[in-house]
mmCIF file of C-alpha atoms in Angstrom:
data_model
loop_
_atom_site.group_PDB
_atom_site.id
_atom_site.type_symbol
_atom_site.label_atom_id
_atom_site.label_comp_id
_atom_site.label_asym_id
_atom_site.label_seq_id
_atom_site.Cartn_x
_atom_site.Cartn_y
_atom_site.Cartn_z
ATOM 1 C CA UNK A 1 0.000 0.000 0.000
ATOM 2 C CA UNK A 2 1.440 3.826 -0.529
ATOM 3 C CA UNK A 3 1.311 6.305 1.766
ATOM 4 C CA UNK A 4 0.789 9.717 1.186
ATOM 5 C CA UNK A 5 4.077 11.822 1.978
ATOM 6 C CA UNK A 6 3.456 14.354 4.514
ATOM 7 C CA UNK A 7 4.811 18.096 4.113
ATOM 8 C CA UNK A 8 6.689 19.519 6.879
ATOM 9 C CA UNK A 9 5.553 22.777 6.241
ATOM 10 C CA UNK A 10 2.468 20.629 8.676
ATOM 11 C CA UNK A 11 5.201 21.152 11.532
ATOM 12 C CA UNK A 12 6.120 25.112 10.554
ATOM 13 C CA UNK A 13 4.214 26.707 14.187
ATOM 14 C CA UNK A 14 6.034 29.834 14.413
ATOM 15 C CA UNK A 15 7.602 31.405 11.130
ATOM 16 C CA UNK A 16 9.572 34.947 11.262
ATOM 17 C CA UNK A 17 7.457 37.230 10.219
ATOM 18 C CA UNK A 18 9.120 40.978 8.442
ATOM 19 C CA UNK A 19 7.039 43.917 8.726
ATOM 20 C CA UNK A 20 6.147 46.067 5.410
ATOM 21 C CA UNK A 21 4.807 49.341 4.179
ATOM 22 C CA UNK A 22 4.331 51.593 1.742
ATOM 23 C CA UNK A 23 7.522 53.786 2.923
ATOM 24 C CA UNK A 24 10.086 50.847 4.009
ATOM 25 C CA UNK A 25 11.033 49.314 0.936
ATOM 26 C CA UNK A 26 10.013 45.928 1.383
ATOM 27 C CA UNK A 27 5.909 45.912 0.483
ATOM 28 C CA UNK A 28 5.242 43.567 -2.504
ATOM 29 C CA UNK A 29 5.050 44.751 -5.726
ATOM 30 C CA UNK A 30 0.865 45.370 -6.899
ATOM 31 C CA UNK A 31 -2.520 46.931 -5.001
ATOM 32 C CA UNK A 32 -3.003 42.801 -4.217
ATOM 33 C CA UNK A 33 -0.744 43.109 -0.539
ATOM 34 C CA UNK A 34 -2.704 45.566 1.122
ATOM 35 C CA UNK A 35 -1.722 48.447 2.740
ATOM 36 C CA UNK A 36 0.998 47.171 5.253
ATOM 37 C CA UNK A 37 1.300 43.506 6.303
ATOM 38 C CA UNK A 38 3.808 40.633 6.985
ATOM 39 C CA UNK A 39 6.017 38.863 5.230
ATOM 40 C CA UNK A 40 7.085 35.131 5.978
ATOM 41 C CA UNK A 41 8.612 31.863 4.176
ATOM 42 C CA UNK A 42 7.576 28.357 3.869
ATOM 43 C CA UNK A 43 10.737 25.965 3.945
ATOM 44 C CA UNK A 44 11.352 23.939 0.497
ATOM 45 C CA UNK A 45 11.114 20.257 0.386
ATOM 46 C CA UNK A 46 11.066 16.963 -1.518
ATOM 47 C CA UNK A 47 7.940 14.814 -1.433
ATOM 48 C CA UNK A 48 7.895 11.881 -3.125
ATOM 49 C CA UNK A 49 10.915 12.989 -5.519
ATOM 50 C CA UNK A 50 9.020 15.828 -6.444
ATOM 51 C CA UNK A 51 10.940 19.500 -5.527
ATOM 52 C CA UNK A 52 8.714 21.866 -4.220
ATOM 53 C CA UNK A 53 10.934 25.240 -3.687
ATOM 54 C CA UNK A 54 11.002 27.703 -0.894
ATOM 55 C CA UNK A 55 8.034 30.009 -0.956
ATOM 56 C CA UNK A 56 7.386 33.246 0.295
ATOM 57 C CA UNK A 57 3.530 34.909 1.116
ATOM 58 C CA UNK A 58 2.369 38.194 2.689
ATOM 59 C CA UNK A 59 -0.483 38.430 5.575
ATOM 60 C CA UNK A 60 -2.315 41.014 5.176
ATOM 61 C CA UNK A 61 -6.156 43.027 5.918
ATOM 62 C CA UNK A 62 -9.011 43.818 3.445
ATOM 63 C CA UNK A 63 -12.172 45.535 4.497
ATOM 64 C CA UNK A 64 -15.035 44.439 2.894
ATOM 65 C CA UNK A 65 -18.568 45.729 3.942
ATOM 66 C CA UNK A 66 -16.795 47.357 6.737
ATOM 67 C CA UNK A 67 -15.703 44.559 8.581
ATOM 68 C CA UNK A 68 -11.785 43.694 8.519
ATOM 69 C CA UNK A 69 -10.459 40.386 7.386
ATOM 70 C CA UNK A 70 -6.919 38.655 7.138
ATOM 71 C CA UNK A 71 -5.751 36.916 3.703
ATOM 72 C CA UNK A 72 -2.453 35.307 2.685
ATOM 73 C CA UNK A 73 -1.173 36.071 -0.609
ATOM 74 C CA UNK A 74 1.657 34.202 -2.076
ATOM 75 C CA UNK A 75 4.557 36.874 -3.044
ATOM 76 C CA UNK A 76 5.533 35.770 -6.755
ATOM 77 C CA UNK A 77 4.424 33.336 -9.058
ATOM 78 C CA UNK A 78 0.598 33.657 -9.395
ATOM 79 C CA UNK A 79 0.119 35.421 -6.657
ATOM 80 C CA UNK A 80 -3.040 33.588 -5.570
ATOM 81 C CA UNK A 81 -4.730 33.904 -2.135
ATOM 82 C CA UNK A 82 -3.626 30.868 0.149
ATOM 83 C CA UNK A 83 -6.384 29.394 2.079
ATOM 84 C CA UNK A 84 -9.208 31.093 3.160
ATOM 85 C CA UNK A 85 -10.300 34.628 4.742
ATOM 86 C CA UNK A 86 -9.784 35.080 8.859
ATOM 87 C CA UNK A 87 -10.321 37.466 11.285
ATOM 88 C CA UNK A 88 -7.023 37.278 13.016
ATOM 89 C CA UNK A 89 -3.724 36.994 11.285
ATOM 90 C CA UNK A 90 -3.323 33.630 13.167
ATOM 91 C CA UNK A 91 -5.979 32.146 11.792
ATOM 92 C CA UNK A 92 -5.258 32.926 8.254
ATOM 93 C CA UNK A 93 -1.481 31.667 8.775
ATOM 94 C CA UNK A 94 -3.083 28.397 9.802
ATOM 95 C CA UNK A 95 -5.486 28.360 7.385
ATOM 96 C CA UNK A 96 -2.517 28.620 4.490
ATOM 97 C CA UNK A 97 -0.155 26.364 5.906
ATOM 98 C CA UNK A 98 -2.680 24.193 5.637
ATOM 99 C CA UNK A 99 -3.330 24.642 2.238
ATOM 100 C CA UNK A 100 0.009 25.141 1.253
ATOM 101 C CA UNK A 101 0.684 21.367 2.365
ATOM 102 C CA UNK A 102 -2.120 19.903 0.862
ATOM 103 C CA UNK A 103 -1.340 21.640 -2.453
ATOM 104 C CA UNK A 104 2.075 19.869 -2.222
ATOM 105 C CA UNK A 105 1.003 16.315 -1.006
ATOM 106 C CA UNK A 106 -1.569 16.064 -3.481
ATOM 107 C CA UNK A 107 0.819 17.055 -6.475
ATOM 108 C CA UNK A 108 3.458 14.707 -4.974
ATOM 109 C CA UNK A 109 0.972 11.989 -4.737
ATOM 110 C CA UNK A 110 0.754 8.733 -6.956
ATOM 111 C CA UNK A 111 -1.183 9.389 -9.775
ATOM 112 C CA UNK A 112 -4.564 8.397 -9.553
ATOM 113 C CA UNK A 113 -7.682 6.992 -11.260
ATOM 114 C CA UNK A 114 -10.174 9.341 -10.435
ATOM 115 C CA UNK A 115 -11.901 10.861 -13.425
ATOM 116 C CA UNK A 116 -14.066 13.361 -11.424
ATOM 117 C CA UNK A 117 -10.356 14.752 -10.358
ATOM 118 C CA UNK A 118 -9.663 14.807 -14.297
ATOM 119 C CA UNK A 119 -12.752 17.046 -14.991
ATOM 120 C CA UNK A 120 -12.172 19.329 -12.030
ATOM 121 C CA UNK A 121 -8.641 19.823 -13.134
ATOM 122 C CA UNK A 122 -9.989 20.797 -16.335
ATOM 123 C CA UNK A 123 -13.012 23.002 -15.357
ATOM 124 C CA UNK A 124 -9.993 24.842 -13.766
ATOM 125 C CA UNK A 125 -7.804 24.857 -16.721
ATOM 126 C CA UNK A 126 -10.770 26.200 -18.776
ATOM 127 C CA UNK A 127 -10.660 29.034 -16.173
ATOM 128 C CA UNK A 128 -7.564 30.143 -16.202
ATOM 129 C CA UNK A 129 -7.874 30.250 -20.110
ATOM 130 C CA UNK A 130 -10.406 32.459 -19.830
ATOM 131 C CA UNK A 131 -13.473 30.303 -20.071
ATOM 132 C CA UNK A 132 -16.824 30.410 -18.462
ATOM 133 C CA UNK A 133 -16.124 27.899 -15.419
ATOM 134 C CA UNK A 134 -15.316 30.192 -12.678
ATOM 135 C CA UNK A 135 -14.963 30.979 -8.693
ATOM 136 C CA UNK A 136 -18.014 32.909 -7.417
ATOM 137 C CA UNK A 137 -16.446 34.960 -4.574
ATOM 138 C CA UNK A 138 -18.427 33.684 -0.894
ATOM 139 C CA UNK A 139 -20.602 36.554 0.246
ATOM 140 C CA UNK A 140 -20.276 37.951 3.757
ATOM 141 C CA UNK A 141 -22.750 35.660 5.091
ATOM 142 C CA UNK A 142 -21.166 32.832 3.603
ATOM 143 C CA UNK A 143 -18.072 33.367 5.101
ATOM 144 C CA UNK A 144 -19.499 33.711 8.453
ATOM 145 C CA UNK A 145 -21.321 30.678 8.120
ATOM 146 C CA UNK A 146 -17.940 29.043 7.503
ATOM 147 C CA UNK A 147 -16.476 31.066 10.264
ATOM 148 C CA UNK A 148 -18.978 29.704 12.655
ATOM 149 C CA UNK A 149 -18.559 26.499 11.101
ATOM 150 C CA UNK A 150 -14.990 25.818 11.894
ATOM 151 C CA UNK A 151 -15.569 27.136 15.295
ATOM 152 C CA UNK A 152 -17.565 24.393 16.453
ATOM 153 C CA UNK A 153 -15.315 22.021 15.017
ATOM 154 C CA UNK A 154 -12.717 23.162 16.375
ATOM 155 C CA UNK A 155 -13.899 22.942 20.106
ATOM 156 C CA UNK A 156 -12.408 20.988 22.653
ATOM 157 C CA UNK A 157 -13.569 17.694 23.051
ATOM 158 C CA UNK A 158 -11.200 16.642 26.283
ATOM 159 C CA UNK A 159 -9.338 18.158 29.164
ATOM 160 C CA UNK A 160 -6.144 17.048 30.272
ATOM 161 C CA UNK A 161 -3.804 17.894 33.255
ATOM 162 C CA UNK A 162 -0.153 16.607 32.603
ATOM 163 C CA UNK A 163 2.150 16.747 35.096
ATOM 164 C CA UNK A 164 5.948 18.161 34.647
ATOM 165 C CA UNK A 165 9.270 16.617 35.094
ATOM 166 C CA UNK A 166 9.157 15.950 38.785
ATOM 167 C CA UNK A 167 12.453 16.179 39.950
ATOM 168 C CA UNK A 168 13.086 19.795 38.396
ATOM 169 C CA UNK A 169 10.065 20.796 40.883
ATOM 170 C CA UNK A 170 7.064 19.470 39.007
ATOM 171 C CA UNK A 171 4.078 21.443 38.143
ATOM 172 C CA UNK A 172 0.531 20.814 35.907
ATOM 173 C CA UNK A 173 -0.361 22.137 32.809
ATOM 174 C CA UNK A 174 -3.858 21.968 32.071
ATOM 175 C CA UNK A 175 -4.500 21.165 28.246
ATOM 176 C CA UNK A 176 -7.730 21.221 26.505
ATOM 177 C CA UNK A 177 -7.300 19.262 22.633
ATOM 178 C CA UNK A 178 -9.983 19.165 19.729
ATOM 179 C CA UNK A 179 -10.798 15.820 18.493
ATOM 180 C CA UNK A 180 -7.941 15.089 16.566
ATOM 181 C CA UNK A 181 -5.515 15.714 19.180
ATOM 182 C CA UNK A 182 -4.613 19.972 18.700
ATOM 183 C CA UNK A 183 -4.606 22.061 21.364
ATOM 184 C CA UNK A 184 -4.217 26.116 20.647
ATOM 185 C CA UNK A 185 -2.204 28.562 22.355
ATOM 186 C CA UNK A 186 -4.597 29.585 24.655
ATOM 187 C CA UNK A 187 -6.133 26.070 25.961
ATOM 188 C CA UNK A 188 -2.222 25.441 26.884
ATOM 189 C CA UNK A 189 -3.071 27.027 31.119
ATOM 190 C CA UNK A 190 -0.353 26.336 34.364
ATOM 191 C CA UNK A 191 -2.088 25.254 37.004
ATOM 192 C CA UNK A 192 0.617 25.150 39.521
ATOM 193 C CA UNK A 193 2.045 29.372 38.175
ATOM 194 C CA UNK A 194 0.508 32.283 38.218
ATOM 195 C CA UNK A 195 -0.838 33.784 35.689
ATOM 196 C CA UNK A 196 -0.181 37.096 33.573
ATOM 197 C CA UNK A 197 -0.052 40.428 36.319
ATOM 198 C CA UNK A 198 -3.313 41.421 37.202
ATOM 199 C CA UNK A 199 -5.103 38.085 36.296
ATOM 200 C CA UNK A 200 -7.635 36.042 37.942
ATOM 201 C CA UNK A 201 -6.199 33.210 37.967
ATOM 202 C CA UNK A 202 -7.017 30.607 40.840
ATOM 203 C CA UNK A 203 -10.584 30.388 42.703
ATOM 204 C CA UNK A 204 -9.136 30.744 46.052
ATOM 205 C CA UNK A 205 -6.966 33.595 45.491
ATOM 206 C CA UNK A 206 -3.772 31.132 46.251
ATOM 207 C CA UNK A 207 -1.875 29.870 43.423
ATOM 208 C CA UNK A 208 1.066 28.160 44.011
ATOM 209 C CA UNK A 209 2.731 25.000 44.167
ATOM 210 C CA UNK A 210 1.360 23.815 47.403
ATOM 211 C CA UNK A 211 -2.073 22.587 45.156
ATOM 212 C CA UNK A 212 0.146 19.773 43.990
ATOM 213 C CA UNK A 213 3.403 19.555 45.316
ATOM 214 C CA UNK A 214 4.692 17.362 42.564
ATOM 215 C CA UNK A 215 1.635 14.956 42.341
ATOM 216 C CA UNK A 216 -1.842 14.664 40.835
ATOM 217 C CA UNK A 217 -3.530 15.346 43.703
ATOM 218 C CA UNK A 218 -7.451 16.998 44.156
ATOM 219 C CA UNK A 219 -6.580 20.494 44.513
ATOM 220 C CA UNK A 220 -5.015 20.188 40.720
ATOM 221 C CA UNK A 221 -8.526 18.674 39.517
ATOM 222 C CA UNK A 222 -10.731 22.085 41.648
ATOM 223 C CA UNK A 223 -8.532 24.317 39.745
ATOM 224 C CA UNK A 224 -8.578 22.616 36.678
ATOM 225 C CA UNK A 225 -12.627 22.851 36.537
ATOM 226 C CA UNK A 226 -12.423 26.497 37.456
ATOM 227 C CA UNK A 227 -10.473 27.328 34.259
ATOM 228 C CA UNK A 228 -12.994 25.080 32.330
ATOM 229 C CA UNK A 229 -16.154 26.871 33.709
ATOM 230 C CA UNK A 230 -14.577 30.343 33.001
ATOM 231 C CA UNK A 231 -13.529 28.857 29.554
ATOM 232 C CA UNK A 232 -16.878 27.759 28.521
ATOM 233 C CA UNK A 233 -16.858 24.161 28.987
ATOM 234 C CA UNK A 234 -18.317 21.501 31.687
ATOM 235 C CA UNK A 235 -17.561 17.879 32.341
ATOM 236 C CA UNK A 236 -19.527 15.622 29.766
ATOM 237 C CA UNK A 237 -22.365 13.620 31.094
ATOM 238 C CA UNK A 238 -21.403 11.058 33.476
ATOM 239 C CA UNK A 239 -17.536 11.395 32.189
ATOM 240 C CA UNK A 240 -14.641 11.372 35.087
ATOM 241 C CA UNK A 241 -10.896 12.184 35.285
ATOM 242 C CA UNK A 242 -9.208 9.143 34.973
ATOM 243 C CA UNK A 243 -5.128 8.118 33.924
ATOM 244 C CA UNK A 244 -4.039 8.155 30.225
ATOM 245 C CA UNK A 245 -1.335 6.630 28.743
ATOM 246 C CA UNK A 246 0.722 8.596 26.207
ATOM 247 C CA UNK A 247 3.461 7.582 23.740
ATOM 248 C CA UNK A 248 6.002 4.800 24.534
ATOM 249 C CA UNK A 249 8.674 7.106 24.818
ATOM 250 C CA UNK A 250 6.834 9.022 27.789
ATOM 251 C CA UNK A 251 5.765 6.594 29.538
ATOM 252 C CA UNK A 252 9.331 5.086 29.449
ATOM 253 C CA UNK A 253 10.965 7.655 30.757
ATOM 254 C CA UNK A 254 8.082 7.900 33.779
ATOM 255 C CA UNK A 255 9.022 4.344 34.825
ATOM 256 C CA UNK A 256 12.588 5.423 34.840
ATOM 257 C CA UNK A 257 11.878 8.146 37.192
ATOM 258 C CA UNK A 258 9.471 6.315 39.072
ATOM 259 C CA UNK A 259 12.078 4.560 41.731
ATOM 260 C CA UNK A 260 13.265 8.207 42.521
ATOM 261 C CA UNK A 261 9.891 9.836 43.340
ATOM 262 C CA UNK A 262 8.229 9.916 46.645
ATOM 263 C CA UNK A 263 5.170 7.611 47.318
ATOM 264 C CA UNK A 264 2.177 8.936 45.981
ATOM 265 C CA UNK A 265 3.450 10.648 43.081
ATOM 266 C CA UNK A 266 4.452 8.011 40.816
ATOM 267 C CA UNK A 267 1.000 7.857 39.013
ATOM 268 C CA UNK A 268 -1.105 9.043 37.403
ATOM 269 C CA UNK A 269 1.145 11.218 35.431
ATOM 270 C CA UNK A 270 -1.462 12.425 33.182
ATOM 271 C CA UNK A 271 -5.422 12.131 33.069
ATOM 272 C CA UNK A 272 -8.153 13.004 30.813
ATOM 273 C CA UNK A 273 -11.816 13.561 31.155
ATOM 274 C CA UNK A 274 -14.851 14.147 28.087
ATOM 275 C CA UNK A 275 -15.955 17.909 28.084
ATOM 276 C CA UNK A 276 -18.607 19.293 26.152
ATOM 277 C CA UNK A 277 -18.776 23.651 25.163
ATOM 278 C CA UNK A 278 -21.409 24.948 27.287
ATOM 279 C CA UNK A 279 -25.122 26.165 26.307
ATOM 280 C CA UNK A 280 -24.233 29.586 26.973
ATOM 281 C CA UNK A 281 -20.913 29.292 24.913
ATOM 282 C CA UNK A 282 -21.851 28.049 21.651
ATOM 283 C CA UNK A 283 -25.298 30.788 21.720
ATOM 284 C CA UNK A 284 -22.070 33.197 21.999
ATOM 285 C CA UNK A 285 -20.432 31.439 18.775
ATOM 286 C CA UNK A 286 -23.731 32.119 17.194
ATOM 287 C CA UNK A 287 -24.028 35.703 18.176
ATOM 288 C CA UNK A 288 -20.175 36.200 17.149
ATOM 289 C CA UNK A 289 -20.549 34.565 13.836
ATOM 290 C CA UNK A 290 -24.216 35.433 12.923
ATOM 291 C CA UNK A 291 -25.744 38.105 11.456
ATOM 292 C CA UNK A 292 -25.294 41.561 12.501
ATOM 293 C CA UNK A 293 -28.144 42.872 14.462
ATOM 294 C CA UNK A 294 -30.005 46.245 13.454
ATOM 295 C CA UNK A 295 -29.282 49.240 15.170
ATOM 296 C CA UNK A 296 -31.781 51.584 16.889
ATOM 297 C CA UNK A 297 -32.071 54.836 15.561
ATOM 298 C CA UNK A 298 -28.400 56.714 16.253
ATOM 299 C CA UNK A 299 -27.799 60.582 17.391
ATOM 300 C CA UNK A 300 -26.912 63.281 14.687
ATOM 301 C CA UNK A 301 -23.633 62.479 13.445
ATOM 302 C CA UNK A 302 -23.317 58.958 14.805
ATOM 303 C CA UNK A 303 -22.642 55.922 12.653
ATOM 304 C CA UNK A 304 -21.537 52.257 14.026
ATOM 305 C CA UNK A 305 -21.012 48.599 11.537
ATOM 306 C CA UNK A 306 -19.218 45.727 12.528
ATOM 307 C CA UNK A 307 -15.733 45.468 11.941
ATOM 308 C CA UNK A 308 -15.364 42.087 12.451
ATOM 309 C CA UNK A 309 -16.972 39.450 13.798
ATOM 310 C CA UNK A 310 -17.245 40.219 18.353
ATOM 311 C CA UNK A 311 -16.165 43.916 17.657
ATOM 312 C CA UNK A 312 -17.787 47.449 16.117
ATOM 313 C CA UNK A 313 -16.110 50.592 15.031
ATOM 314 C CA UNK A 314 -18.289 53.304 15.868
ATOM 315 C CA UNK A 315 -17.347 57.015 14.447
ATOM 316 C CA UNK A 316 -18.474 60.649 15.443
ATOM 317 C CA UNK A 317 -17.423 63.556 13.389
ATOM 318 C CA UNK A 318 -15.045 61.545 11.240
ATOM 319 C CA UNK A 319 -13.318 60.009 14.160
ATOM 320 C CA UNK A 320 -13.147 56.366 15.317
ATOM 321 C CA UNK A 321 -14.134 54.967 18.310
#
């Protein structure tokens, strides 16, 4: 059987990004870049024996119908848009990766069968030539929809607390990881630090490493719901913490350590329970990612539209608020 080569660009989290605008010499040729916006690489690589060379793209905003949205443009070549619209310049640079590897994996792939790939490759050739068959750009409500869309599927589906290496003074990171196994940025929460200056960040105001002292112990599992609740997510129906056994690697090294630790915090290392996104929560992914609701009549002068999806731009005498 063959197996599909994977790209590493899959494995590219953080790239370095270089700032441009109109006055510092290093904005893209063309009105296509926007304004100002970010340029970044994607390594080069061989799949399959096929080269696919170093590429560069720009992240940038557009406004369309007043709202503000992130694109990624590749910087050369055809210069086509890379994945799909976002309202953060994360989300767009994760939404091109993406694309940007499956572009490559399915040109590296074997050749196939598939005559409904034939005709789609030709529908597209005919449009590039100029011929009727054509993209019909998504409307705004369209892309909201698919907004909203891969919002819910990208919510958490379990919680996990994983404990630190124990003999460099331990400590529990709280992880919360879609259904395939991701986990973003923000689901990544310490539950044994505190948090950014000025943060709630424990329910009884003391945060420190007396909750666990090294082990897996109840006070871990308190704070770990707290930081669910606040999150938007509860314990699914009749689902409990319980131990989970990670890669064979891991859990070798845990048995080495195991003769060294003190009794009682050998095990569980690492647990996992079901959560589901609360009622409350995903009503707020619908109000975030729905339609925009009508304004009351506004003073003299006054004018407010969405500028994205959770956030308005209201203006008064030419000036933004």
């Amino acid at each position: 059987m063959t197996t599909q080569a994977r790209s590493i660009v899959r494995e590219t989290v953080k790239p370095e990004y270089t700032r441009y605008t109109p006055t510092n010499g290093k904005k893209p040729d063309g009105a296509d870049f926007g304004v100002d916006g970010w340029l970044f690489t994607l390594p080069g690589e061989t799949l399959n024996g096929r080269r696919f060379p170093q590429s560069t793209y720009a992240a940038y905003q557009v406004s369309e119908r007043g709202m503000l949205f992130w694109q990624v443009r590749e910087v050369g070549g055809e210069r086509r848009q890379v994945g799909s619209d976002s309202t953060t310049r994360k989300g767009a640079l994760a939404l091109a990766v993406n694309a940007v590897a499956q572009q490559r994996e399915k040109a590296a792939a074997p050749a196939t069968r598939d005559p409904g790939a034939r005709a789609r490759g030709a529908a597209w050739r005919l449009a590039a030539e100029g011929g009727e068959c054509s993209q019909v750009p998504a409307t705004m409500t369209e892309r909201l929809e698919r907004m909203r869309a891969g919002q819910l599927a990208a919510l958490p589906t379990v919680a996990e607390i994983r404990m630190a290496y124990p003999l460099a003074g331990g400590g529990a990171t709280l992880r919360l990881r879609t259904a395939e196994g991701s986990t973003s940025e923000r689901h990544m929460i310490p539950l044994t630090e505190r948090g950014a200056a000025g943060r709630e960040n424990d329910p009884a105001g003391i945060y420190l490493d007396t909750i666990t002292d090294g082990a897996n112990t109840e006070g871990l599992l308190i704070a770990a719901g707290w930081h669910l609740m606040r999150l938007g997510f509860n314990y699914a129906r009749g689902a409990a913490w319980a131990p989970y056994t990670g890669r064979v690697s891991s859990e070798a090294q845990w048995k080495e350590w195991a003769p060294m630790l003190p009794e009682g915090h050998r095990w569980p290392h690492t647990v996992r329970v079901a959560i589901t996104a609360t009622a409350e929560h995903l009503a707020y992914i619908d109000r975030a990612y729905g339609p925009a609701p009508e304004l009351p009549d506004l003073p003299a002068g006054v004018s407010a539209h969405p500028s994205g999806p959770r956030s308005w731009q209201i203006c008064y005498a030419n000036r933004r608020f």
